[in-house]
mmCIF file of N, CA, C and O in Angstrom:
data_model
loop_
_atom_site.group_PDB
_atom_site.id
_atom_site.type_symbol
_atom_site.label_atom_id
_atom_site.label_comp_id
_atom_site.label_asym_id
_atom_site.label_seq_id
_atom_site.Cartn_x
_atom_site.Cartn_y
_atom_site.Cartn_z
ATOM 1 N N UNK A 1 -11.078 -8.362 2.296
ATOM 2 C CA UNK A 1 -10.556 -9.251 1.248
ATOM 3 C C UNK A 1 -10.747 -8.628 -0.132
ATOM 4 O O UNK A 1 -11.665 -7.840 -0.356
ATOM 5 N N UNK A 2 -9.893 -8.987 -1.015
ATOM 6 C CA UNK A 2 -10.092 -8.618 -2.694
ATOM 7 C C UNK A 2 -9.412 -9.296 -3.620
ATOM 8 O O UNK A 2 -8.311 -9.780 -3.355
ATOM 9 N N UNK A 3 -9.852 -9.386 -4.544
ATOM 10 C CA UNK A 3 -9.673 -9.881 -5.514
ATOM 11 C C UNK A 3 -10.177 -9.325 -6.760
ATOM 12 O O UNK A 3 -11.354 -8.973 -6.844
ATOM 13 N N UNK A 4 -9.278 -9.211 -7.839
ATOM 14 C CA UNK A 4 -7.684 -8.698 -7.944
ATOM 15 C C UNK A 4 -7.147 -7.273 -7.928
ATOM 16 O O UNK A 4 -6.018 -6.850 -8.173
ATOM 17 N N UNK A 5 -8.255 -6.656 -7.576
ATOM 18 C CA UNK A 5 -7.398 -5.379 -6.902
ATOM 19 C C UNK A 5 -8.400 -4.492 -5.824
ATOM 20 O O UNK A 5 -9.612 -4.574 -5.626
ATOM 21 N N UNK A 6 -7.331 -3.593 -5.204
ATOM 22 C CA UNK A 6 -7.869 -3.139 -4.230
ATOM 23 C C UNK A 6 -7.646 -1.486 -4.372
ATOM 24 O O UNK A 6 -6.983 -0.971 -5.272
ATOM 25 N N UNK A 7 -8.395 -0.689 -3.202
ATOM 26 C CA UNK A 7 -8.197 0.572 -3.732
ATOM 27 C C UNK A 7 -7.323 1.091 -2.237
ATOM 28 O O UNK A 7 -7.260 0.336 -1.266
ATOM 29 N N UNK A 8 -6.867 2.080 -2.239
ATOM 30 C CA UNK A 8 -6.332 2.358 -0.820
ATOM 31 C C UNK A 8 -6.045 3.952 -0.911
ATOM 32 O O UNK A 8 -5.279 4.549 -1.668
ATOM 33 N N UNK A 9 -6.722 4.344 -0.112
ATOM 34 C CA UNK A 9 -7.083 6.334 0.333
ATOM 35 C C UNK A 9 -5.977 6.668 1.316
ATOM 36 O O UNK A 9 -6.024 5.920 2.292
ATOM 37 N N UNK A 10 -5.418 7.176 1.342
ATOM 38 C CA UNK A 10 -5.274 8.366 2.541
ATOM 39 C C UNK A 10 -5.427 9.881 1.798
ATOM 40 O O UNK A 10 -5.517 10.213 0.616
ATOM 41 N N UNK A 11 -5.409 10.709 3.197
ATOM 42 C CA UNK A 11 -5.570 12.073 2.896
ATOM 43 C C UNK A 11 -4.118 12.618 3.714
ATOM 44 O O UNK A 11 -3.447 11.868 4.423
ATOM 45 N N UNK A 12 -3.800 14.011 3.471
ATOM 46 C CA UNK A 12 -2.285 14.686 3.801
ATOM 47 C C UNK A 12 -3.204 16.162 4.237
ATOM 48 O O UNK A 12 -4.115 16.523 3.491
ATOM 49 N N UNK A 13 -3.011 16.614 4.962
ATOM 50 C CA UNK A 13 -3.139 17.783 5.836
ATOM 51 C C UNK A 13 -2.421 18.872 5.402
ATOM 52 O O UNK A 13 -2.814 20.010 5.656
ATOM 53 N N UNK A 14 -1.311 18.637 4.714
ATOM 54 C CA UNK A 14 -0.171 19.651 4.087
ATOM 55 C C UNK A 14 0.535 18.550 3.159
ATOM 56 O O UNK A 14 0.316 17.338 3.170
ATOM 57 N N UNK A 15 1.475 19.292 2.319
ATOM 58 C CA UNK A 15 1.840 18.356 1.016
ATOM 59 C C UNK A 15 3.218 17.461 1.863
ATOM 60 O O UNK A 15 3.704 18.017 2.848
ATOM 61 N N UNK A 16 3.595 16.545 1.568
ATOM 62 C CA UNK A 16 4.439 15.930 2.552
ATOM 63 C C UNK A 16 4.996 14.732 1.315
ATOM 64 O O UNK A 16 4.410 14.498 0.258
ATOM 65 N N UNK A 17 6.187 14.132 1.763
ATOM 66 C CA UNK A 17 6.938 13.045 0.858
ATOM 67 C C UNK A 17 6.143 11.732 1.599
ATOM 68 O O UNK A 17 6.394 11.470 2.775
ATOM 69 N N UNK A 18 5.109 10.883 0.770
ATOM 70 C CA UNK A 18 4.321 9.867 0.718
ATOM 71 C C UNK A 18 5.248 8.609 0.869
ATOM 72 O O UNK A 18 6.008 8.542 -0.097
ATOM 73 N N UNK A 19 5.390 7.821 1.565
ATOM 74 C CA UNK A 19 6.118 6.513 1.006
ATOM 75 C C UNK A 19 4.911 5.519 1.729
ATOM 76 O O UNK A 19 4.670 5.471 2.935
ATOM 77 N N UNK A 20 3.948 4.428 0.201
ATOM 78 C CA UNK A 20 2.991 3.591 0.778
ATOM 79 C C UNK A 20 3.804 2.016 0.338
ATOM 80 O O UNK A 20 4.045 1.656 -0.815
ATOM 81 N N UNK A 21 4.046 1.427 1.311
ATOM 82 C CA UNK A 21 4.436 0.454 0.830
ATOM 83 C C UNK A 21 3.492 -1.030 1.443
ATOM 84 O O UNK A 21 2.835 -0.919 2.478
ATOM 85 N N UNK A 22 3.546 -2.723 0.460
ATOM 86 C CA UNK A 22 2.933 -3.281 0.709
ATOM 87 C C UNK A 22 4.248 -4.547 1.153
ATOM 88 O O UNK A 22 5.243 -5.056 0.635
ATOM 89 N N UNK A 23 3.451 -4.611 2.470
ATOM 90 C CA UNK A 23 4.385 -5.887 3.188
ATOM 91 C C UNK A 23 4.298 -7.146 3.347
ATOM 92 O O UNK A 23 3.363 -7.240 4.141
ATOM 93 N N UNK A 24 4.716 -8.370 3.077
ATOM 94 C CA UNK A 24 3.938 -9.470 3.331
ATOM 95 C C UNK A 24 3.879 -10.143 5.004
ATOM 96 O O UNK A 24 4.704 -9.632 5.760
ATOM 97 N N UNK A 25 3.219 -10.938 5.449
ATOM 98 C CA UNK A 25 2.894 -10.959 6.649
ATOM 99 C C UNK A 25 4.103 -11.466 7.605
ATOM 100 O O UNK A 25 4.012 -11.607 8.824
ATOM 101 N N UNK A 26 5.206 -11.703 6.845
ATOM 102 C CA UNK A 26 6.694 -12.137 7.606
ATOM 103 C C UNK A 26 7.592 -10.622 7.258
ATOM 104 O O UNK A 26 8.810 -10.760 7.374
ATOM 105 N N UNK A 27 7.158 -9.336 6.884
ATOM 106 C CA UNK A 27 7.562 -8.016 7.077
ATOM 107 C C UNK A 27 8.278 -8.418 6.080
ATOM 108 O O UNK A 27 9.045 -8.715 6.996
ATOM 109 N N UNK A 28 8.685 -8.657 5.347
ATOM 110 C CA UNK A 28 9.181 -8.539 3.884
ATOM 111 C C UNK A 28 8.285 -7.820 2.473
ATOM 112 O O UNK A 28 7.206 -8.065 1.933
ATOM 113 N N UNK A 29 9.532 -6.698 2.221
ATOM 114 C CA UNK A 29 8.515 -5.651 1.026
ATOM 115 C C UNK A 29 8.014 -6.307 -0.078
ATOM 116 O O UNK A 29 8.760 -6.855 -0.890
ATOM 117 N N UNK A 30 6.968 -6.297 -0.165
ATOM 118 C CA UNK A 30 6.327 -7.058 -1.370
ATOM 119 C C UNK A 30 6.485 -6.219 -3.247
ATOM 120 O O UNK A 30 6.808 -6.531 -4.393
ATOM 121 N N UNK A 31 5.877 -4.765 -2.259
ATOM 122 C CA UNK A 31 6.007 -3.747 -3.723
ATOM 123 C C UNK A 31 5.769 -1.939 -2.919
ATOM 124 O O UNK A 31 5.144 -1.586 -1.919
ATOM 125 N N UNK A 32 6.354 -1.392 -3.632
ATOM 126 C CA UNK A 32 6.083 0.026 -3.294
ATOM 127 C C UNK A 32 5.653 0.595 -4.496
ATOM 128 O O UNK A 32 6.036 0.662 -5.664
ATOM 129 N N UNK A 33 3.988 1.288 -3.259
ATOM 130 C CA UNK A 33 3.421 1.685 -4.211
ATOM 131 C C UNK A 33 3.714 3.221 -4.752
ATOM 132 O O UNK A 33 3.746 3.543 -5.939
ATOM 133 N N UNK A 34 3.932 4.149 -3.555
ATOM 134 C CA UNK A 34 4.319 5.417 -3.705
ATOM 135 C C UNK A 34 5.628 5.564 -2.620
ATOM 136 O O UNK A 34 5.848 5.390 -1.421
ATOM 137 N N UNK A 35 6.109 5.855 -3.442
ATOM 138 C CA UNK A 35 7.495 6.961 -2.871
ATOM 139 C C UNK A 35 7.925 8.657 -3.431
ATOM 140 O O UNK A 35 9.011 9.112 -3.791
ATOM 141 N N UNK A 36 6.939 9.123 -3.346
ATOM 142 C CA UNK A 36 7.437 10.384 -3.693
ATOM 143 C C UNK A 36 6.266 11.823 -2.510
ATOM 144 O O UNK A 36 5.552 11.573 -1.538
ATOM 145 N N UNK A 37 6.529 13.089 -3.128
ATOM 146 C CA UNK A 37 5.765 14.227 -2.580
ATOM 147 C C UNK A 37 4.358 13.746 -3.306
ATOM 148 O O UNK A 37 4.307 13.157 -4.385
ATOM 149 N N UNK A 38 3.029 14.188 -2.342
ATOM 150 C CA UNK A 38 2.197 14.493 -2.486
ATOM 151 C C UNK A 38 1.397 15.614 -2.195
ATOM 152 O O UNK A 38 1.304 15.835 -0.987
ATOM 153 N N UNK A 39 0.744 16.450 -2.993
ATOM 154 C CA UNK A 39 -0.222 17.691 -2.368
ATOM 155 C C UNK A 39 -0.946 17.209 -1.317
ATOM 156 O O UNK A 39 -1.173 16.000 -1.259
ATOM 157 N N UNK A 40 -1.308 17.883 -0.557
ATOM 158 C CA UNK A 40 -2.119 18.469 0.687
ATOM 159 C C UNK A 40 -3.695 17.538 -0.134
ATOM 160 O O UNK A 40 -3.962 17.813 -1.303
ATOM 161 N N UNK A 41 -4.493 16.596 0.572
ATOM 162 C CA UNK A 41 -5.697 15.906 0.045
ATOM 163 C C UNK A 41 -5.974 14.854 -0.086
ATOM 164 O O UNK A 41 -5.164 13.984 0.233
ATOM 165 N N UNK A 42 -7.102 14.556 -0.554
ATOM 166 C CA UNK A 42 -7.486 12.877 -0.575
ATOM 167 C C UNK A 42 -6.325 12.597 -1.559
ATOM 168 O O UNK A 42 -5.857 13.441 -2.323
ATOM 169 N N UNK A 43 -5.829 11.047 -1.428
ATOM 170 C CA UNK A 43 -5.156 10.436 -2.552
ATOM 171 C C UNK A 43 -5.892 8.939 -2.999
ATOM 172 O O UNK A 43 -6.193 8.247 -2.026
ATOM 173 N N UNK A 44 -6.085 8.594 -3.794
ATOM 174 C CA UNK A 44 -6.608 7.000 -4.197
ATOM 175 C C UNK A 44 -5.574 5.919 -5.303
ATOM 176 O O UNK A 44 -5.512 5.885 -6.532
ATOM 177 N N UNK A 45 -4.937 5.213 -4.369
ATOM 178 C CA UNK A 45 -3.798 4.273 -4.570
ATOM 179 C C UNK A 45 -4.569 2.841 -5.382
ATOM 180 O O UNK A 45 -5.186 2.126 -4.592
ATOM 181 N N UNK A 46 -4.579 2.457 -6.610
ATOM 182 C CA UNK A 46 -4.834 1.258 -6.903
ATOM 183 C C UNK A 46 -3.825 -0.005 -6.612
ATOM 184 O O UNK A 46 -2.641 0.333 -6.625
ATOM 185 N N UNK A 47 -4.001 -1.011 -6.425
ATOM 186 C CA UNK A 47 -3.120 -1.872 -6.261
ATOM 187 C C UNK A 47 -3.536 -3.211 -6.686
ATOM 188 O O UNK A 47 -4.138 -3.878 -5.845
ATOM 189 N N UNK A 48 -3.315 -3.748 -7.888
ATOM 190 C CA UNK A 48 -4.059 -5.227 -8.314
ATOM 191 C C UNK A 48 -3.337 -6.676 -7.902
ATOM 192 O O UNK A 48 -3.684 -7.773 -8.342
ATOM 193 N N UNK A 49 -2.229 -6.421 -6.936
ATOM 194 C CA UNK A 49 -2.182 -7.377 -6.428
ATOM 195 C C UNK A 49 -0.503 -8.409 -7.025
ATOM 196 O O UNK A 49 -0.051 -9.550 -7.122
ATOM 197 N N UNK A 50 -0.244 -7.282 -7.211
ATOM 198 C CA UNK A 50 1.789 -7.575 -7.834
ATOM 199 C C UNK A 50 2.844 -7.341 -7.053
ATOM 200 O O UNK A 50 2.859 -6.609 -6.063
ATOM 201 N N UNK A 51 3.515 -7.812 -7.390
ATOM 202 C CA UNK A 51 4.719 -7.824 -6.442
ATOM 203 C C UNK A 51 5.616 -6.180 -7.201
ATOM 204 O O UNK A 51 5.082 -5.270 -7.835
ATOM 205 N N UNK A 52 6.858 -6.317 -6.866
ATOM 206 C CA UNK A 52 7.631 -5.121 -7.701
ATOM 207 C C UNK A 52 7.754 -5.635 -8.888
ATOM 208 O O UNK A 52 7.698 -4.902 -9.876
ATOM 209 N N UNK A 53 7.973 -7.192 -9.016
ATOM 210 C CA UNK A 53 8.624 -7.632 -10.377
ATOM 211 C C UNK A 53 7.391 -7.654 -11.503
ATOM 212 O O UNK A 53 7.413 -7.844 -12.719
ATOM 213 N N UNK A 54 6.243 -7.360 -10.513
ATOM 214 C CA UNK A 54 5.150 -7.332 -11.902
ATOM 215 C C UNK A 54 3.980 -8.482 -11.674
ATOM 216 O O UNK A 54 2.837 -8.278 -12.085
ATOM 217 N N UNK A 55 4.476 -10.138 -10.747
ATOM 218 C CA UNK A 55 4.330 -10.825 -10.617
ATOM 219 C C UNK A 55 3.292 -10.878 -9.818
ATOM 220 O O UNK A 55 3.336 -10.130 -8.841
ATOM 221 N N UNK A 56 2.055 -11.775 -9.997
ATOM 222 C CA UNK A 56 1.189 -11.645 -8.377
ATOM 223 C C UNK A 56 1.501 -12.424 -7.140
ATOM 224 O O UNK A 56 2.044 -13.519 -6.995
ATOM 225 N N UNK A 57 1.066 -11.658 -6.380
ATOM 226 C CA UNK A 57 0.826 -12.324 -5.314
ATOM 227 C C UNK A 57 0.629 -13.529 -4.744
ATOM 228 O O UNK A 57 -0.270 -14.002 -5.440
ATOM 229 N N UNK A 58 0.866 -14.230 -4.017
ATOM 230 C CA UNK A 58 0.000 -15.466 -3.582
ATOM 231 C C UNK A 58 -0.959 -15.195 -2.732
ATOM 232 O O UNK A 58 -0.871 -14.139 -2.106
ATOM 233 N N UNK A 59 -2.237 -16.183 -2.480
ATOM 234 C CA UNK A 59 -3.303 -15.832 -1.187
ATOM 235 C C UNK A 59 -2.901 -15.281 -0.173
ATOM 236 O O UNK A 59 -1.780 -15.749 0.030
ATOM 237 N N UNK A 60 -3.158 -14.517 0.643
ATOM 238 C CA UNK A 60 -2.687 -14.004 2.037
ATOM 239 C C UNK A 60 -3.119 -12.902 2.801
ATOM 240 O O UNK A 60 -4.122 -12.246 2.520
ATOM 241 N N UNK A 61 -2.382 -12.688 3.758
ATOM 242 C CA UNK A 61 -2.191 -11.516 4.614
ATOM 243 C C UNK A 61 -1.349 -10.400 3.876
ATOM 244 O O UNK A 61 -0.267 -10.875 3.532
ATOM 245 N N UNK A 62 -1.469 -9.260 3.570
ATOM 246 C CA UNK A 62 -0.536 -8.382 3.873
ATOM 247 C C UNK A 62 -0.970 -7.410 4.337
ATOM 248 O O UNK A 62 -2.118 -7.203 4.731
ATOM 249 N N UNK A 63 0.471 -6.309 4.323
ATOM 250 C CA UNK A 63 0.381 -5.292 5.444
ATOM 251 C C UNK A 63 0.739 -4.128 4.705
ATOM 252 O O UNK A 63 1.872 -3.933 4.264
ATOM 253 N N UNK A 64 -0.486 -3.148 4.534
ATOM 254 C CA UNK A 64 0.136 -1.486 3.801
ATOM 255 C C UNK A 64 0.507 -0.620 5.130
ATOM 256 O O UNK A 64 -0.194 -0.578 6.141
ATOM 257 N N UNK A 65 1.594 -0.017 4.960
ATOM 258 C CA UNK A 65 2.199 0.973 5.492
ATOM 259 C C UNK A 65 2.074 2.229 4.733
ATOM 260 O O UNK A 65 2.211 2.254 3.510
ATOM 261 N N UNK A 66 1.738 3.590 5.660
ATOM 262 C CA UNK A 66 1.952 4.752 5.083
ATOM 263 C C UNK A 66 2.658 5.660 5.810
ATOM 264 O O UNK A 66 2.391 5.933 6.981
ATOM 265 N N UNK A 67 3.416 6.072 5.272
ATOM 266 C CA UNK A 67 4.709 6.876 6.224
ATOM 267 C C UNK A 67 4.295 8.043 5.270
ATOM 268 O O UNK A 67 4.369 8.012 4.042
ATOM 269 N N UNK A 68 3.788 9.213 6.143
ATOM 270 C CA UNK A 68 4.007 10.759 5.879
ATOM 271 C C UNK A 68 4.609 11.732 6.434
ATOM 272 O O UNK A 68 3.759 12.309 7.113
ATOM 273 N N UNK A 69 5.644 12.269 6.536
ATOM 274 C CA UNK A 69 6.016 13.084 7.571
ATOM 275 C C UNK A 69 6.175 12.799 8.837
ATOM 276 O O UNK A 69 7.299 12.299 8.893
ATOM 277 N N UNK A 70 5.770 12.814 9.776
ATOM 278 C CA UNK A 70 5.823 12.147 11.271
ATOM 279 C C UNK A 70 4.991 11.194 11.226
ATOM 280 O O UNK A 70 5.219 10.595 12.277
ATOM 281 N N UNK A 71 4.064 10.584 10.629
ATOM 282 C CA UNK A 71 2.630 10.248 10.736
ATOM 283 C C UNK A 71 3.459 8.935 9.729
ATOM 284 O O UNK A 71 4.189 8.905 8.738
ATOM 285 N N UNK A 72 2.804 7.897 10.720
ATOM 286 C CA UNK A 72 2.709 6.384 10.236
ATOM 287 C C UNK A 72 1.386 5.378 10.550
ATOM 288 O O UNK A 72 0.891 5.321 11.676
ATOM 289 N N UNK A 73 0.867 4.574 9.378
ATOM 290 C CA UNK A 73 -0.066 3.978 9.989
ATOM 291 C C UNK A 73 0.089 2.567 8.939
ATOM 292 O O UNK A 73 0.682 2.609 7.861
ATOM 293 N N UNK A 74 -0.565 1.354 9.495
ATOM 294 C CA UNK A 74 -0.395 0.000 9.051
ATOM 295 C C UNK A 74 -2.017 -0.404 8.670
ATOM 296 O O UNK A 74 -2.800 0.176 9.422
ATOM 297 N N UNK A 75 -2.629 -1.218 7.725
ATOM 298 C CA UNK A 75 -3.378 -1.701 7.761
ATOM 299 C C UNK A 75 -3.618 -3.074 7.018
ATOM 300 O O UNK A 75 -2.878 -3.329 6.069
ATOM 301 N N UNK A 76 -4.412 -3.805 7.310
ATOM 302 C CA UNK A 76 -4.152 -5.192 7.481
ATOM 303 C C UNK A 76 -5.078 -5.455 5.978
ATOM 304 O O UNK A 76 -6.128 -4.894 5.665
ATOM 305 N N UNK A 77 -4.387 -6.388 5.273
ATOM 306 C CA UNK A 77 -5.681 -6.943 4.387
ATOM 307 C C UNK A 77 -5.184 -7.946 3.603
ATOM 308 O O UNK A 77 -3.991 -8.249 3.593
ATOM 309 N N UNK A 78 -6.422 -8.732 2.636
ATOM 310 C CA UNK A 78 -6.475 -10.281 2.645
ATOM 311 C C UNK A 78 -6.610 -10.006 1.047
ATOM 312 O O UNK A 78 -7.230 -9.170 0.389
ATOM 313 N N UNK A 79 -5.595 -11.282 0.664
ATOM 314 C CA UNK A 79 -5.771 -11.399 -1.512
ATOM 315 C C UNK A 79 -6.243 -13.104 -1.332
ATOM 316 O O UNK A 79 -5.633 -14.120 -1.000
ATOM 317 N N UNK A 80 -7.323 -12.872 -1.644
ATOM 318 C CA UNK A 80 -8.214 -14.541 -1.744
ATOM 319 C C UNK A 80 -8.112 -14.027 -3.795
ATOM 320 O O UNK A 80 -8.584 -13.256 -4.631
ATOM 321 N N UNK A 81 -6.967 -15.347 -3.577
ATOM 322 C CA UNK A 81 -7.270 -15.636 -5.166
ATOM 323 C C UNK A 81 -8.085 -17.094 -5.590
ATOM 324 O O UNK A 81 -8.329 -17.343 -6.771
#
C-alpha cells in the first residue's frame, strides 16, 4: 500500500525500449509512466498516484506492467488515500 506515492525499480540486462504502464483493476490504462529506450541497469520510476490527465487516483487496486523486449511482468498494488 502507499500513499501518495510510490517508487517502482526494474533493472534491463541490455538497453531495450521500456514501456511501464499503470492499469486500473478493470484493465483500463490509468497513466504511462515510461515509454521510451532505456540503458542496460537499475531504473527507479516515481509515481504519486495520477492519472495521465494529472488527476489522482481513487482508493484501489492497480496493476503496473513492464514490457521490455520479450520480457513482461505485472505487479499488484494498493493507493489507500
Amino acid at each position: 500500500p502507499f500513499n501518495p506515492t510510490t517508487r517502482i525499480q526494474f533493472e534491463l540486462a541490455a538497453q531495450e525500449n521500456a514501456r511501464l504502464v499503470i492499469y486500473d483493476i478493470l484493465g483500463r490504462s490509468v497513466r504511462t509512466l515510461v515509454n521510451s529506450a532505456y540503458k542496460s541497469g537499475m531504473h527507479v520510476i516515481n509515481w504519486n498516484g495520477t492519472d495521465n490527465s494529472g488527476l489522482p487516483v481513487s482508493t484501489g487496486i492497480y496493476i503496473c506492467q513492464l514490457k521490455a523486449g520479450d520480457f513482461v511482468d505485472h505487479k499488484k498494488m494498493m493507493i489507500i488515500r
